[in-house]
Amino acid sequence: MPLLPLQGLSAVVTGAGRGLGRAEALELARLGAAVVVNDYGQPGRDGTGEASTGPAEEVAAEIRAAGGTALAHTGDVSDFEQARTLVESAVAAFGRLDILVNNAGILRDRMVFSMAEEEWDSVLRVHLKGHFNTTRFAAAHWRERSKRAGEPVFGRIVNTSSEAFLAGSAGQPNYAAAKGGIVGLTTSTALALGKYGVTANAICPRARTRMTEDVFAGIEQPAGTGLDPLAPEHVAPLVGYLASPAAGHVNGQLLVVHGGMVAVVERPRVAAKFDSKQDTFTYDELEAVLGPYYADRPAGETFAATEVLGLKRG
């Protein structure tokens, strides 16, 4: 029997008790990986309520029932030390960590003029700091292994950004900022860890989950069509691929994924360039070149690339 793509590898998936994280953990296990299922287990999508071992334990049990290997971890990835124990638990259980999938997040939606400081801080803490915390300890693990071996090792990071970062989301300034920060963290990590054999990529998934129940409330699953086009199971295969040896040449990339579609997002390109006719620009000269440039373009044209993907702005 041929080996599965992730046979012999170990993975950590954060926020894996429900939704996207659950689908991703199940997919990695189906492809042969031993999985640490991490979920803090709070019932509220805003990060409120008593933490529970239930969601993580249930997914780990589901993997084991299907013949896979999994253990549950219920730490809060936004806590630096708990993120350390998460990575250490994988190393202790499986001898090493090979794959890190960062998915944990919460929502505290509000318009920017009404947002409280705590609403901003909590979302940045769970999404952006949570991604950093686990990445920091996984990166140190891979760097140490590489130095000890005297050669590159196998390591994969898959981070979770969002189309809210690509196209804007009026009621989610905290979420959009965190997801933009995750892209920056991903590209920086990709450059820093490439020489150790580690890749880091980010996805912008679109799926019907507890986090997006308001966004897709009016979009019903077509009758009699099988899998919901917005099911998280459409996203999981891409995560499995990016986590595999086959994707060793894919690094520092951002991909949009949903409903049987994957789109590679280009890094920003210069759309126009203007040079001053003097040592530096004056106010009048800037108005003379930038004023007409923007006046000739419909509002929001800078979002054309994302609109091609069928995104809904705002």
Short mmCIF file of C-alpha atoms in Angstrom, two decimals:
data_model
loop_
_atom_site.label_atom_id
_atom_site.label_comp_id
_atom_site.label_asym_id
_atom_site.label_seq_id
_atom_site.Cartn_x
_atom_site.Cartn_y
_atom_site.Cartn_z
CA MET A 1 0.00 0.00 0.00
CA PRO A 2 1.49 3.39 -0.96
CA LEU A 3 2.28 5.82 1.83
CA LEU A 4 -0.14 8.67 2.44
CA PRO A 5 1.19 12.18 1.63
CA LEU A 6 1.61 13.11 5.30
CA GLN A 7 2.49 9.67 6.65
CA GLY A 8 4.96 9.91 9.52
CA LEU A 9 4.47 13.65 9.99
CA SER A 10 2.95 15.44 12.95
CA ALA A 11 0.76 18.54 12.96
CA VAL A 12 -0.73 21.15 15.25
CA VAL A 13 -4.01 22.76 14.20
CA THR A 14 -5.29 25.66 16.31
CA GLY A 15 -8.97 26.50 16.59
CA ALA A 16 -9.65 22.95 15.46
CA GLY A 17 -12.70 22.18 17.57
CA ARG A 18 -15.17 23.55 15.05
CA GLY A 19 -15.59 24.84 11.52
CA LEU A 20 -12.54 25.31 9.35
CA GLY A 21 -10.05 24.10 11.95
CA ARG A 22 -11.99 20.89 12.47
CA ALA A 23 -12.15 20.21 8.71
CA GLU A 24 -8.42 20.92 8.39
CA ALA A 25 -7.48 18.65 11.29
CA LEU A 26 -9.58 15.82 9.85
CA GLU A 27 -8.00 16.29 6.42
CA LEU A 28 -4.44 16.25 7.76
CA ALA A 29 -5.26 13.07 9.67
CA ARG A 30 -6.85 11.51 6.57
CA LEU A 31 -3.62 12.24 4.70
CA GLY A 32 -1.65 10.40 7.37
CA ALA A 33 -0.50 13.04 9.88
CA ALA A 34 -0.66 12.63 13.65
CA VAL A 35 -2.56 15.70 14.86
CA VAL A 36 -2.64 17.81 17.99
CA VAL A 37 -6.14 19.29 17.98
CA ASN A 38 -6.04 22.64 19.76
CA ASP A 39 -9.15 24.56 20.79
CA TYR A 40 -9.77 26.76 23.80
CA GLY A 41 -13.39 25.68 23.68
CA GLN A 42 -15.21 28.91 24.48
CA PRO A 43 -18.81 28.79 23.21
CA GLY A 44 -19.04 32.41 22.02
CA ARG A 45 -17.55 33.36 18.67
CA ASP A 46 -16.57 36.62 20.37
CA GLY A 47 -14.31 34.68 22.74
CA THR A 48 -16.70 34.74 25.67
CA GLY A 49 -17.96 31.92 27.87
CA GLU A 50 -16.27 29.24 29.90
CA ALA A 51 -13.44 27.38 28.20
CA SER A 52 -14.20 23.72 27.56
CA THR A 53 -12.25 20.60 26.66
CA GLY A 54 -15.24 19.32 24.69
CA PRO A 55 -14.62 20.62 21.14
CA ALA A 56 -10.94 19.59 20.98
CA GLU A 57 -11.58 16.23 22.62
CA GLU A 58 -14.46 15.45 20.25
CA VAL A 59 -12.40 16.11 17.11
CA ALA A 60 -9.43 14.15 18.45
CA ALA A 61 -11.76 11.25 19.24
CA GLU A 62 -13.23 11.46 15.73
CA ILE A 63 -9.76 11.17 14.22
CA ARG A 64 -8.88 8.20 16.42
CA ALA A 65 -12.18 6.49 15.60
CA ALA A 66 -11.27 6.73 11.90
CA GLY A 67 -7.95 4.99 12.60
CA GLY A 68 -5.78 8.10 12.94
CA THR A 69 -3.60 9.43 15.71
CA ALA A 70 -4.63 12.55 17.62
CA LEU A 71 -4.54 14.19 20.98
CA ALA A 72 -6.39 17.22 22.31
CA HIS A 73 -4.89 20.44 23.65
CA THR A 74 -7.13 23.09 25.15
CA GLY A 75 -4.70 25.96 25.73
CA ASP A 76 -5.24 29.58 24.69
CA VAL A 77 -2.86 30.35 21.82
CA SER A 78 -3.02 34.08 22.57
CA ASP A 79 -1.11 33.28 25.79
CA PHE A 80 2.64 33.05 25.09
CA GLU A 81 3.35 30.27 27.56
CA GLN A 82 0.31 28.20 26.60
CA ALA A 83 1.43 28.42 22.96
CA ARG A 84 4.81 27.11 24.09
CA THR A 85 3.20 24.10 25.77
CA LEU A 86 1.13 23.44 22.64
CA VAL A 87 4.24 23.08 20.48
CA GLU A 88 6.03 21.14 23.20
CA SER A 89 3.10 18.74 23.49
CA ALA A 90 3.45 17.79 19.83
CA VAL A 91 7.19 17.26 20.17
CA ALA A 92 6.74 15.23 23.33
CA ALA A 93 4.00 13.04 21.86
CA PHE A 94 5.37 12.51 18.35
CA GLY A 95 9.10 13.23 18.64
CA ARG A 96 8.96 16.40 16.55
CA LEU A 97 6.61 18.94 14.98
CA ASP A 98 6.36 19.08 11.19
CA ILE A 99 3.22 21.11 10.41
CA LEU A 100 1.60 24.12 12.06
CA VAL A 101 -1.83 25.30 10.92
CA ASN A 102 -2.95 28.53 12.60
CA ASN A 103 -6.69 28.97 12.51
CA ALA A 104 -7.89 30.15 15.94
CA GLY A 105 -9.82 33.41 16.02
CA ILE A 106 -12.70 35.42 17.45
CA LEU A 107 -14.92 38.27 16.26
CA ARG A 108 -15.78 41.57 17.96
CA ASP A 109 -17.44 43.45 15.11
CA ARG A 110 -18.14 47.16 15.32
CA MET A 111 -17.66 50.27 13.19
CA VAL A 112 -14.35 52.00 13.80
CA PHE A 113 -15.99 55.09 15.33
CA SER A 114 -17.76 52.93 17.91
CA MET A 115 -15.14 50.30 18.68
CA ALA A 116 -13.91 49.97 22.25
CA GLU A 117 -10.24 49.51 23.02
CA GLU A 118 -10.87 46.04 24.43
CA GLU A 119 -12.71 44.99 21.25
CA TRP A 120 -9.69 46.00 19.20
CA ASP A 121 -7.14 44.44 21.55
CA SER A 122 -8.93 41.11 21.97
CA VAL A 123 -9.22 40.41 18.24
CA LEU A 124 -5.61 41.40 17.54
CA ARG A 125 -4.50 39.28 20.49
CA VAL A 126 -6.21 36.05 19.42
CA HIS A 127 -5.66 36.32 15.66
CA LEU A 128 -2.34 38.09 15.20
CA LYS A 129 -0.60 37.42 18.49
CA GLY A 130 -1.95 33.88 18.50
CA HIS A 131 -0.39 33.27 15.08
CA PHE A 132 2.88 34.79 16.26
CA ASN A 133 3.01 32.81 19.51
CA THR A 134 2.74 29.38 17.93
CA THR A 135 4.97 30.38 15.00
CA ARG A 136 7.68 31.62 17.36
CA PHE A 137 8.00 28.28 19.17
CA ALA A 138 7.59 26.14 16.06
CA ALA A 139 10.25 28.22 14.29
CA ALA A 140 12.67 27.81 17.19
CA HIS A 141 12.07 24.05 17.12
CA TRP A 142 12.83 23.81 13.40
CA ARG A 143 15.88 26.07 13.62
CA GLU A 144 17.34 23.99 16.43
CA ARG A 145 16.67 20.73 14.57
CA SER A 146 18.25 22.11 11.40
CA LYS A 147 21.36 23.29 13.22
CA ARG A 148 21.69 19.96 14.98
CA ALA A 149 21.29 18.05 11.71
CA GLY A 150 23.51 20.41 9.75
CA GLU A 151 20.94 20.57 6.94
CA PRO A 152 17.40 21.77 6.22
CA VAL A 153 14.53 19.96 7.92
CA PHE A 154 10.86 19.56 7.03
CA GLY A 155 8.55 22.29 8.31
CA ARG A 156 5.26 23.75 7.10
CA ILE A 157 3.22 26.71 8.35
CA VAL A 158 -0.25 27.47 6.99
CA ASN A 159 -1.76 30.68 8.36
CA THR A 160 -5.31 31.95 8.05
CA SER A 161 -5.92 35.42 6.66
CA SER A 162 -9.19 36.69 5.16
CA GLU A 163 -10.78 38.46 2.25
CA ALA A 164 -11.66 41.15 4.80
CA PHE A 165 -8.01 42.15 4.53
CA LEU A 166 -8.03 42.03 0.72
CA ALA A 167 -11.20 44.00 0.05
CA GLY A 168 -11.99 45.75 3.30
CA SER A 169 -14.80 45.14 5.77
CA ALA A 170 -16.46 48.26 7.13
CA GLY A 171 -17.65 46.73 10.39
CA GLN A 172 -14.48 44.79 11.12
CA PRO A 173 -11.51 47.16 11.41
CA ASN A 174 -9.94 44.98 14.10
CA TYR A 175 -10.43 41.74 12.17
CA ALA A 176 -9.26 43.20 8.84
CA ALA A 177 -6.16 44.69 10.50
CA ALA A 178 -5.33 41.40 12.22
CA LYS A 179 -5.72 39.44 9.00
CA GLY A 180 -3.51 41.93 7.15
CA GLY A 181 -0.93 41.57 9.89
CA ILE A 182 -1.02 37.80 9.48
CA VAL A 183 -0.02 38.18 5.82
CA GLY A 184 2.94 40.33 6.87
CA LEU A 185 3.90 37.79 9.51
CA THR A 186 3.65 35.01 6.95
CA THR A 187 5.88 36.62 4.32
CA SER A 188 8.46 37.60 6.94
CA THR A 189 8.46 34.08 8.37
CA ALA A 190 8.80 32.59 4.89
CA LEU A 191 11.95 34.61 4.27
CA ALA A 192 13.41 33.88 7.71
CA LEU A 193 12.84 30.12 7.73
CA GLY A 194 13.36 29.16 4.10
CA LYS A 195 17.01 28.25 4.65
CA TYR A 196 15.97 25.78 7.34
CA GLY A 197 13.64 23.93 4.96
CA VAL A 198 10.46 25.53 6.32
CA THR A 199 7.72 27.13 4.23
CA ALA A 200 5.06 29.58 5.40
CA ASN A 201 1.94 30.38 3.40
CA ALA A 202 -1.42 31.99 4.11
CA ILE A 203 -4.92 31.25 2.89
CA CYS A 204 -8.03 33.43 2.66
CA PRO A 205 -10.84 30.88 3.06
CA ARG A 206 -14.51 31.47 2.44
CA ALA A 207 -16.68 29.00 4.34
CA ARG A 208 -19.91 28.74 6.29
CA THR A 209 -18.86 28.48 9.94
CA ARG A 210 -19.82 29.86 13.32
CA MET A 211 -17.59 32.85 12.56
CA THR A 212 -19.35 33.68 9.28
CA GLU A 213 -22.97 32.85 10.08
CA ASP A 214 -23.98 36.50 9.62
CA VAL A 215 -22.03 36.96 6.37
CA PHE A 216 -23.67 34.01 4.65
CA ALA A 217 -27.05 34.15 6.41
CA GLY A 218 -28.90 34.89 3.16
CA ILE A 219 -27.02 32.38 1.02
CA GLU A 220 -28.71 29.01 1.24
CA GLN A 221 -27.24 25.73 0.09
CA PRO A 222 -28.67 24.78 -3.33
CA ALA A 223 -31.11 21.91 -2.97
CA GLY A 224 -29.92 18.47 -3.99
CA THR A 225 -26.38 19.48 -4.88
CA GLY A 226 -24.46 17.46 -2.32
CA LEU A 227 -21.71 19.33 -0.53
CA ASP A 228 -22.50 22.94 0.35
CA PRO A 229 -20.37 25.22 -1.88
CA LEU A 230 -19.47 27.08 1.31
CA ALA A 231 -18.57 23.98 3.31
CA PRO A 232 -15.21 24.08 5.14
CA GLU A 233 -14.37 20.78 3.46
CA HIS A 234 -13.66 22.74 0.26
CA VAL A 235 -10.84 24.58 2.06
CA ALA A 236 -9.19 21.65 3.84
CA PRO A 237 -7.57 19.98 0.78
CA LEU A 238 -5.51 23.10 0.03
CA VAL A 239 -4.25 23.11 3.62
CA GLY A 240 -3.33 19.45 3.24
CA TYR A 241 -1.42 20.18 0.04
CA LEU A 242 0.46 23.17 1.47
CA ALA A 243 1.41 21.01 4.46
CA SER A 244 2.84 18.26 2.26
CA PRO A 245 6.30 17.53 0.88
CA ALA A 246 4.91 18.22 -2.61
CA ALA A 247 4.54 21.93 -1.75
CA GLY A 248 8.16 22.48 -0.77
CA HIS A 249 8.55 25.06 -3.55
CA VAL A 250 5.50 27.07 -2.45
CA ASN A 251 6.60 29.71 0.05
CA GLY A 252 5.43 33.16 1.11
CA GLN A 253 2.22 32.86 -0.90
CA LEU A 254 -1.35 34.06 -0.31
CA LEU A 255 -4.17 31.98 -1.77
CA VAL A 256 -7.93 32.52 -1.76
CA VAL A 257 -9.93 29.29 -1.52
CA HIS A 258 -13.59 28.34 -1.48
CA GLY A 259 -16.11 26.07 -3.20
CA GLY A 260 -13.74 24.23 -5.50
CA MET A 261 -11.76 27.35 -6.44
CA VAL A 262 -8.19 28.35 -5.58
CA ALA A 263 -6.78 31.74 -6.63
CA VAL A 264 -3.18 32.86 -6.20
CA VAL A 265 -3.02 36.48 -5.07
CA GLU A 266 -0.24 38.60 -6.53
CA ARG A 267 1.83 40.83 -4.33
CA PRO A 268 0.97 44.52 -4.82
CA ARG A 269 2.30 46.05 -8.01
CA VAL A 270 2.94 49.70 -8.85
CA ALA A 271 -0.07 50.98 -10.79
CA ALA A 272 1.39 54.37 -11.70
CA LYS A 273 4.56 56.37 -11.06
CA PHE A 274 5.13 60.14 -11.07
CA ASP A 275 8.44 61.97 -10.80
CA SER A 276 8.85 65.49 -9.57
CA LYS A 277 10.34 68.02 -11.98
CA GLN A 278 12.17 69.59 -9.05
CA ASP A 279 14.18 68.30 -6.07
CA THR A 280 10.97 67.32 -4.33
CA PHE A 281 7.25 67.54 -4.88
CA THR A 282 5.27 70.63 -4.05
CA TYR A 283 1.62 70.54 -3.03
CA ASP A 284 0.55 72.04 -6.38
CA GLU A 285 2.60 69.55 -8.37
CA LEU A 286 1.13 66.61 -6.47
CA GLU A 287 -2.36 67.91 -7.11
CA ALA A 288 -1.51 68.32 -10.80
CA VAL A 289 -0.50 64.65 -11.20
CA LEU A 290 -2.51 62.76 -8.57
CA GLY A 291 -5.73 64.75 -8.90
CA PRO A 292 -6.39 63.78 -12.53
CA TYR A 293 -5.12 60.24 -11.99
CA TYR A 294 -7.72 59.46 -9.33
CA ALA A 295 -10.44 61.58 -10.91
CA ASP A 296 -10.30 59.43 -14.04
CA ARG A 297 -10.86 56.21 -12.09
CA PRO A 298 -14.15 54.92 -10.70
CA ALA A 299 -14.32 54.77 -6.92
CA GLY A 300 -12.90 51.48 -5.69
CA GLU A 301 -10.99 50.59 -8.84
CA THR A 302 -8.00 49.58 -6.73
CA PHE A 303 -10.08 46.59 -5.62
CA ALA A 304 -10.47 45.30 -9.19
CA ALA A 305 -8.20 42.30 -8.60
CA THR A 306 -10.28 41.07 -5.69
CA GLU A 307 -13.56 41.78 -7.46
CA VAL A 308 -12.49 39.33 -10.16
CA LEU A 309 -12.69 36.68 -7.45
CA GLY A 310 -16.28 37.62 -6.74
CA LEU A 311 -15.59 39.24 -3.40
CA LYS A 312 -18.10 41.39 -1.62
CA ARG A 313 -16.51 44.59 -0.43
CA GLY A 314 -17.34 46.38 2.77
#
